[in-house]
mmCIF file of C-alpha atoms in Angstrom:
data_model
loop_
_atom_site.group_PDB
_atom_site.id
_atom_site.type_symbol
_atom_site.label_atom_id
_atom_site.label_comp_id
_atom_site.label_asym_id
_atom_site.label_seq_id
_atom_site.Cartn_x
_atom_site.Cartn_y
_atom_site.Cartn_z
ATOM 1 C CA ALA A 925 -9.085 -10.568 -5.729
ATOM 2 C CA GLN A 926 -6.631 -8.135 -7.227
ATOM 3 C CA SER A 927 -3.690 -9.842 -8.868
ATOM 4 C CA VAL A 928 -1.097 -9.633 -11.598
ATOM 5 C CA SER A 929 0.105 -12.682 -13.520
ATOM 6 C CA GLN A 930 3.324 -12.982 -15.418
ATOM 7 C CA HIS A 931 3.259 -16.325 -17.141
ATOM 8 C CA ASN A 932 6.867 -16.479 -18.286
ATOM 9 C CA HIS A 933 9.085 -16.939 -15.265
ATOM 10 C CA HIS A 934 12.327 -17.436 -17.168
ATOM 11 C CA VAL A 935 13.104 -16.406 -20.725
ATOM 12 C CA ILE A 936 16.372 -17.019 -22.575
ATOM 13 C CA LEU A 937 17.053 -15.226 -25.836
ATOM 14 C CA SER A 938 19.972 -14.580 -28.121
ATOM 15 C CA GLU A 939 21.008 -11.037 -28.908
ATOM 16 C CA ALA A 940 18.916 -9.400 -31.656
ATOM 17 C CA ALA A 941 15.940 -11.673 -30.959
ATOM 18 C CA SER A 942 12.554 -10.097 -30.355
ATOM 19 C CA LEU A 943 11.054 -10.060 -26.889
ATOM 20 C CA GLU A 944 7.511 -10.243 -25.640
ATOM 21 C CA LEU A 945 6.724 -10.705 -21.956
ATOM 22 C CA GLY A 946 3.159 -11.370 -20.934
ATOM 23 C CA CYS A 947 1.257 -9.596 -18.168
ATOM 24 C CA ASN A 948 -2.384 -10.077 -17.243
ATOM 25 C CA TYR A 949 -4.157 -8.425 -14.379
ATOM 26 C CA SER A 950 -7.313 -8.862 -12.375
ATOM 27 C CA TYR A 951 -8.647 -5.659 -10.869
ATOM 28 C CA GLY A 952 -12.154 -4.365 -10.313
ATOM 29 C CA GLY A 953 -11.862 -0.886 -11.728
ATOM 30 C CA THR A 954 -9.825 1.427 -13.892
ATOM 31 C CA VAL A 955 -6.119 0.863 -13.571
ATOM 32 C CA ASN A 956 -2.716 2.385 -14.108
ATOM 33 C CA LEU A 957 -0.150 -0.089 -15.443
ATOM 34 C CA PHE A 958 3.608 -0.218 -15.078
ATOM 35 C CA TRP A 959 6.634 -2.219 -16.084
ATOM 36 C CA TYR A 960 9.699 -2.111 -13.861
ATOM 37 C CA VAL A 961 13.152 -3.557 -14.544
ATOM 38 C CA GLN A 962 15.667 -4.777 -11.980
ATOM 39 C CA TYR A 963 19.220 -5.258 -13.218
ATOM 40 C CA PRO A 964 21.358 -7.717 -11.256
ATOM 41 C CA GLY A 965 22.110 -6.374 -7.797
ATOM 42 C CA GLN A 966 20.176 -3.173 -8.322
ATOM 43 C CA HIS A 967 16.849 -1.664 -7.294
ATOM 44 C CA LEU A 968 13.736 -1.451 -9.419
ATOM 45 C CA GLN A 969 13.582 1.187 -12.116
ATOM 46 C CA LEU A 970 10.504 2.339 -13.975
ATOM 47 C CA LEU A 971 10.587 1.168 -17.588
ATOM 48 C CA LEU A 972 7.260 2.527 -18.779
ATOM 49 C CA LYS A 973 3.740 3.290 -17.631
ATOM 50 C CA TYR A 974 0.201 3.539 -18.949
ATOM 51 C CA PHE A 975 -2.386 5.845 -17.445
ATOM 52 C CA SER A 976 -4.745 6.675 -20.319
ATOM 53 C CA GLY A 977 -4.812 7.563 -24.010
ATOM 54 C CA ASP A 978 -2.842 5.707 -26.661
ATOM 55 C CA PRO A 979 -2.716 2.060 -25.545
ATOM 56 C CA LEU A 980 0.709 1.628 -27.114
ATOM 57 C CA VAL A 981 3.244 3.219 -24.799
ATOM 58 C CA LYS A 982 6.943 3.648 -25.328
ATOM 59 C CA GLY A 983 9.472 3.554 -22.559
ATOM 60 C CA ILE A 984 13.187 3.788 -22.098
ATOM 61 C CA LYS A 985 15.799 1.680 -23.879
ATOM 62 C CA GLY A 986 13.542 0.810 -26.820
ATOM 63 C CA PHE A 987 10.867 -0.981 -24.810
ATOM 64 C CA GLU A 988 7.183 -0.618 -25.506
ATOM 65 C CA ALA A 989 3.985 -2.102 -24.102
ATOM 66 C CA GLU A 990 0.441 -2.445 -25.355
ATOM 67 C CA PHE A 991 -2.618 -2.189 -23.138
ATOM 68 C CA ILE A 992 -5.464 -4.387 -24.383
ATOM 69 C CA LYS A 993 -8.422 -3.650 -22.146
ATOM 70 C CA SER A 994 -10.568 -6.517 -23.407
ATOM 71 C CA LYS A 995 -7.840 -9.001 -22.529
ATOM 72 C CA PHE A 996 -6.758 -7.339 -19.272
ATOM 73 C CA SER A 997 -3.238 -7.467 -20.647
ATOM 74 C CA PHE A 998 -0.219 -5.194 -20.733
ATOM 75 C CA ASN A 999 2.520 -7.073 -22.598
ATOM 76 C CA LEU A 1000 6.054 -5.758 -22.838
ATOM 77 C CA ARG A 1001 7.917 -5.874 -26.154
ATOM 78 C CA LYS A 1002 11.275 -5.036 -27.637
ATOM 79 C CA PRO A 1003 12.118 -5.687 -31.295
ATOM 80 C CA SER A 1004 15.790 -6.552 -30.733
ATOM 81 C CA VAL A 1005 17.249 -7.367 -27.324
ATOM 82 C CA GLN A 1006 20.799 -6.728 -26.204
ATOM 83 C CA TRP A 1007 22.990 -8.513 -23.691
ATOM 84 C CA SER A 1008 22.530 -5.520 -21.388
ATOM 85 C CA ASP A 1009 18.782 -6.250 -21.202
ATOM 86 C CA THR A 1010 19.522 -9.221 -18.957
ATOM 87 C CA ALA A 1011 17.425 -8.426 -15.896
ATOM 88 C CA GLU A 1012 14.232 -9.253 -14.072
ATOM 89 C CA TYR A 1013 11.072 -7.561 -15.300
ATOM 90 C CA PHE A 1014 8.020 -6.849 -13.168
ATOM 91 C CA CYS A 1015 4.566 -5.859 -14.231
ATOM 92 C CA ALA A 1016 2.527 -3.847 -11.711
ATOM 93 C CA VAL A 1017 -0.900 -2.290 -11.410
ATOM 94 C CA ASN A 1018 -2.691 0.156 -9.188
ATOM 95 C CA GLY A 1019 -6.244 1.327 -9.135
ATOM 96 C CA ARG A 1020 -6.853 4.771 -10.484
ATOM 97 C CA MET A 1021 -9.346 5.454 -7.693
ATOM 98 C CA ASP A 1022 -7.096 4.006 -4.991
ATOM 99 C CA SER A 1023 -5.844 6.996 -3.046
ATOM 100 C CA SER A 1024 -3.087 4.936 -1.433
ATOM 101 C CA TYR A 1025 -1.378 4.503 -4.849
ATOM 102 C CA LYS A 1026 -0.042 1.146 -3.698
ATOM 103 C CA LEU A 1027 1.177 -1.240 -6.380
ATOM 104 C CA ILE A 1028 0.360 -4.888 -6.916
ATOM 105 C CA PHE A 1029 3.231 -6.698 -8.568
ATOM 106 C CA GLY A 1030 3.501 -9.801 -10.669
ATOM 107 C CA SER A 1031 6.019 -12.450 -9.680
ATOM 108 C CA GLY A 1032 8.534 -11.286 -12.251
ATOM 109 C CA THR A 1033 10.198 -12.664 -15.381
ATOM 110 C CA ARG A 1034 13.928 -13.304 -15.464
ATOM 111 C CA LEU A 1035 15.371 -12.557 -18.880
ATOM 112 C CA LEU A 1036 18.768 -13.858 -19.893
ATOM 113 C CA VAL A 1037 20.169 -12.573 -23.162
ATOM 114 C CA ARG A 1038 23.025 -14.625 -24.557
ATOM 115 C CA PRO A 1039 25.678 -12.726 -26.526
ATOM 116 C CA ASP B 1192 16.463 8.872 -8.740
ATOM 117 C CA ALA B 1193 14.131 10.164 -6.023
ATOM 118 C CA GLY B 1194 16.751 10.635 -3.332
ATOM 119 C CA ILE B 1195 15.898 7.480 -1.382
ATOM 120 C CA THR B 1196 18.430 5.838 0.874
ATOM 121 C CA GLN B 1197 18.074 2.770 3.029
ATOM 122 C CA SER B 1198 20.099 1.668 6.021
ATOM 123 C CA PRO B 1199 21.589 -0.715 6.716
ATOM 124 C CA ARG B 1200 22.160 -2.184 3.254
ATOM 125 C CA HIS B 1201 22.989 -5.611 4.634
ATOM 126 C CA LYS B 1202 22.218 -7.163 7.990
ATOM 127 C CA VAL B 1203 22.542 -10.576 9.561
ATOM 128 C CA THR B 1204 20.656 -11.135 12.773
ATOM 129 C CA GLU B 1205 19.547 -13.983 14.978
ATOM 130 C CA THR B 1206 16.063 -15.326 15.414
ATOM 131 C CA GLY B 1207 14.168 -13.506 18.119
ATOM 132 C CA THR B 1208 16.102 -10.241 17.994
ATOM 133 C CA PRO B 1209 14.468 -6.926 17.100
ATOM 134 C CA VAL B 1210 15.531 -5.258 13.856
ATOM 135 C CA THR B 1211 14.809 -1.775 12.522
ATOM 136 C CA LEU B 1212 15.329 -0.755 8.922
ATOM 137 C CA ARG B 1213 15.383 2.886 7.934
ATOM 138 C CA CYS B 1214 14.230 4.584 4.778
ATOM 139 C CA HIS B 1215 15.133 8.216 4.195
ATOM 140 C CA GLN B 1216 13.952 10.470 1.377
ATOM 141 C CA THR B 1217 15.046 13.972 0.508
ATOM 142 C CA GLU B 1218 12.165 15.181 -1.685
ATOM 143 C CA ASN B 1219 9.293 15.563 0.787
ATOM 144 C CA HIS B 1220 7.002 12.942 -0.741
ATOM 145 C CA ARG B 1221 3.898 12.214 1.271
ATOM 146 C CA TYR B 1222 3.517 8.521 0.357
ATOM 147 C CA MET B 1223 6.093 5.930 1.390
ATOM 148 C CA TYR B 1224 6.033 2.132 1.217
ATOM 149 C CA TRP B 1225 7.861 -0.927 2.476
ATOM 150 C CA TYR B 1226 7.960 -4.016 0.257
ATOM 151 C CA ARG B 1227 9.695 -7.332 0.592
ATOM 152 C CA GLN B 1228 11.062 -9.199 -2.409
ATOM 153 C CA ASP B 1229 11.230 -12.974 -2.431
ATOM 154 C CA PRO B 1230 11.913 -15.338 -5.340
ATOM 155 C CA GLY B 1231 8.713 -16.331 -7.095
ATOM 156 C CA HIS B 1232 6.625 -13.710 -5.299
ATOM 157 C CA GLY B 1233 7.740 -10.455 -6.852
ATOM 158 C CA LEU B 1234 7.337 -7.568 -4.435
ATOM 159 C CA ARG B 1235 4.725 -7.660 -1.719
ATOM 160 C CA LEU B 1236 3.567 -4.670 0.266
ATOM 161 C CA ILE B 1237 4.229 -4.770 4.015
ATOM 162 C CA HIS B 1238 3.057 -1.355 5.202
ATOM 163 C CA TYR B 1239 2.664 2.084 3.754
ATOM 164 C CA SER B 1240 2.357 5.641 4.989
ATOM 165 C CA TYR B 1241 0.329 8.524 3.649
ATOM 166 C CA GLY B 1242 1.702 11.161 5.978
ATOM 167 C CA VAL B 1243 3.412 11.765 9.295
ATOM 168 C CA LYS B 1244 1.969 9.294 11.818
ATOM 169 C CA ASP B 1245 -0.451 7.975 9.174
ATOM 170 C CA THR B 1246 0.229 4.369 8.278
ATOM 171 C CA ASP B 1247 -1.698 1.326 7.100
ATOM 172 C CA LYS B 1248 -1.136 -2.371 6.557
ATOM 173 C CA GLY B 1249 -0.279 -4.090 3.317
ATOM 174 C CA GLU B 1250 -0.791 -7.719 2.321
ATOM 175 C CA VAL B 1251 2.060 -9.197 4.401
ATOM 176 C CA SER B 1252 2.084 -7.046 7.546
ATOM 177 C CA ASP B 1253 2.148 -9.770 10.219
ATOM 178 C CA GLY B 1254 5.318 -9.562 12.298
ATOM 179 C CA TYR B 1255 6.138 -6.026 11.139
ATOM 180 C CA SER B 1256 5.436 -2.564 12.484
ATOM 181 C CA VAL B 1257 6.238 0.856 11.074
ATOM 182 C CA SER B 1258 6.594 4.404 12.250
ATOM 183 C CA ARG B 1259 6.809 7.769 10.565
ATOM 184 C CA SER B 1260 7.541 10.659 12.892
ATOM 185 C CA LYS B 1261 9.030 12.872 10.158
ATOM 186 C CA THR B 1262 8.137 13.230 6.487
ATOM 187 C CA GLU B 1263 11.576 12.112 5.398
ATOM 188 C CA ASP B 1264 11.922 8.951 7.487
ATOM 189 C CA PHE B 1265 9.920 5.712 7.406
ATOM 190 C CA LEU B 1266 11.054 2.966 9.776
ATOM 191 C CA LEU B 1267 10.260 -0.733 9.487
ATOM 192 C CA THR B 1268 10.618 -2.836 12.646
ATOM 193 C CA LEU B 1269 10.690 -6.572 13.034
ATOM 194 C CA GLU B 1270 9.831 -6.952 16.705
ATOM 195 C CA SER B 1271 11.184 -10.495 16.941
ATOM 196 C CA ALA B 1272 12.852 -11.610 13.731
ATOM 197 C CA THR B 1273 12.099 -15.050 12.290
ATOM 198 C CA SER B 1274 13.804 -16.985 9.519
ATOM 199 C CA SER B 1275 10.753 -16.437 7.291
ATOM 200 C CA GLN B 1276 11.587 -12.740 7.341
ATOM 201 C CA THR B 1277 14.874 -13.328 5.535
ATOM 202 C CA SER B 1278 14.348 -11.244 2.431
ATOM 203 C CA VAL B 1279 15.309 -8.144 0.519
ATOM 204 C CA TYR B 1280 13.401 -5.114 1.714
ATOM 205 C CA PHE B 1281 12.697 -2.172 -0.549
ATOM 206 C CA CYS B 1282 11.417 1.213 0.410
ATOM 207 C CA ALA B 1283 9.553 3.296 -2.159
ATOM 208 C CA ILE B 1284 7.941 6.690 -2.514
ATOM 209 C CA SER B 1285 5.044 7.633 -4.740
ATOM 210 C CA THR B 1286 4.492 10.814 -6.604
ATOM 211 C CA THR B 1287 0.893 11.985 -6.654
ATOM 212 C CA PRO B 1288 -1.525 12.911 -9.457
ATOM 213 C CA PRO B 1289 -1.420 13.776 -12.210
ATOM 214 C CA GLY B 1290 1.692 11.600 -12.462
ATOM 215 C CA VAL B 1291 1.550 8.621 -10.129
ATOM 216 C CA GLU B 1292 4.844 6.744 -10.112
ATOM 217 C CA GLN B 1293 6.749 4.832 -7.482
ATOM 218 C CA TYR B 1294 10.485 5.098 -7.087
ATOM 219 C CA PHE B 1295 12.502 2.588 -5.137
ATOM 220 C CA GLY B 1296 15.438 2.690 -2.787
ATOM 221 C CA PRO B 1297 18.505 0.453 -3.140
ATOM 222 C CA GLY B 1298 17.197 -2.254 -0.819
ATOM 223 C CA THR B 1299 18.284 -3.931 2.410
ATOM 224 C CA ARG B 1300 19.276 -7.574 2.384
ATOM 225 C CA LEU B 1301 18.275 -9.090 5.724
ATOM 226 C CA THR B 1302 19.290 -12.567 6.803
ATOM 227 C CA VAL B 1303 17.785 -14.070 9.937
ATOM 228 C CA THR B 1304 19.744 -17.082 11.207
#
């Protein structure tokens, strides 16, 4: 079955700490991968995406993610978090051959950054 | 911002009543989606549309129906609301290849009492 797993449900960090959020997927085929962020009370915004090419992708606000095909992983990283990064983060996948383009989401990781 | 609006933004309704949520887009995207967001479940797809009058079910479609009579509008209907349908509902559009990305509306918080 197609699924996305985010193993860290809640993460608490102090400002300037480094961040890594895990994402693993199960999908029978070539995939596109996404990270979305949802700030408190807001809608989801695209943080970064991977379609093909360089497996290390850079997104907005200093975030990056690395696609490791052999591990079916797409972990999100940021070298130094800020209080304003407090949000919920969702990993998502869709199949490159799926003409519906529908996304399968992980259950999300809530990040709290303490000033 | 892909020009997506949702109405209403908040609604409280009673069990057994019908409810319709509206999603409106201004950029003529062919693909539109309805998701529900619940704690611990992320977002789950309810229904999606790939054109006017072309719709299909997602993973949690029971109790929901949709309609799309115009490109810009995608309606989600709860025929007889239940408390298990209390949730936040997000509409989304997808761009199409070569760049496939989904953009989300602001959400509708629905409470069924």
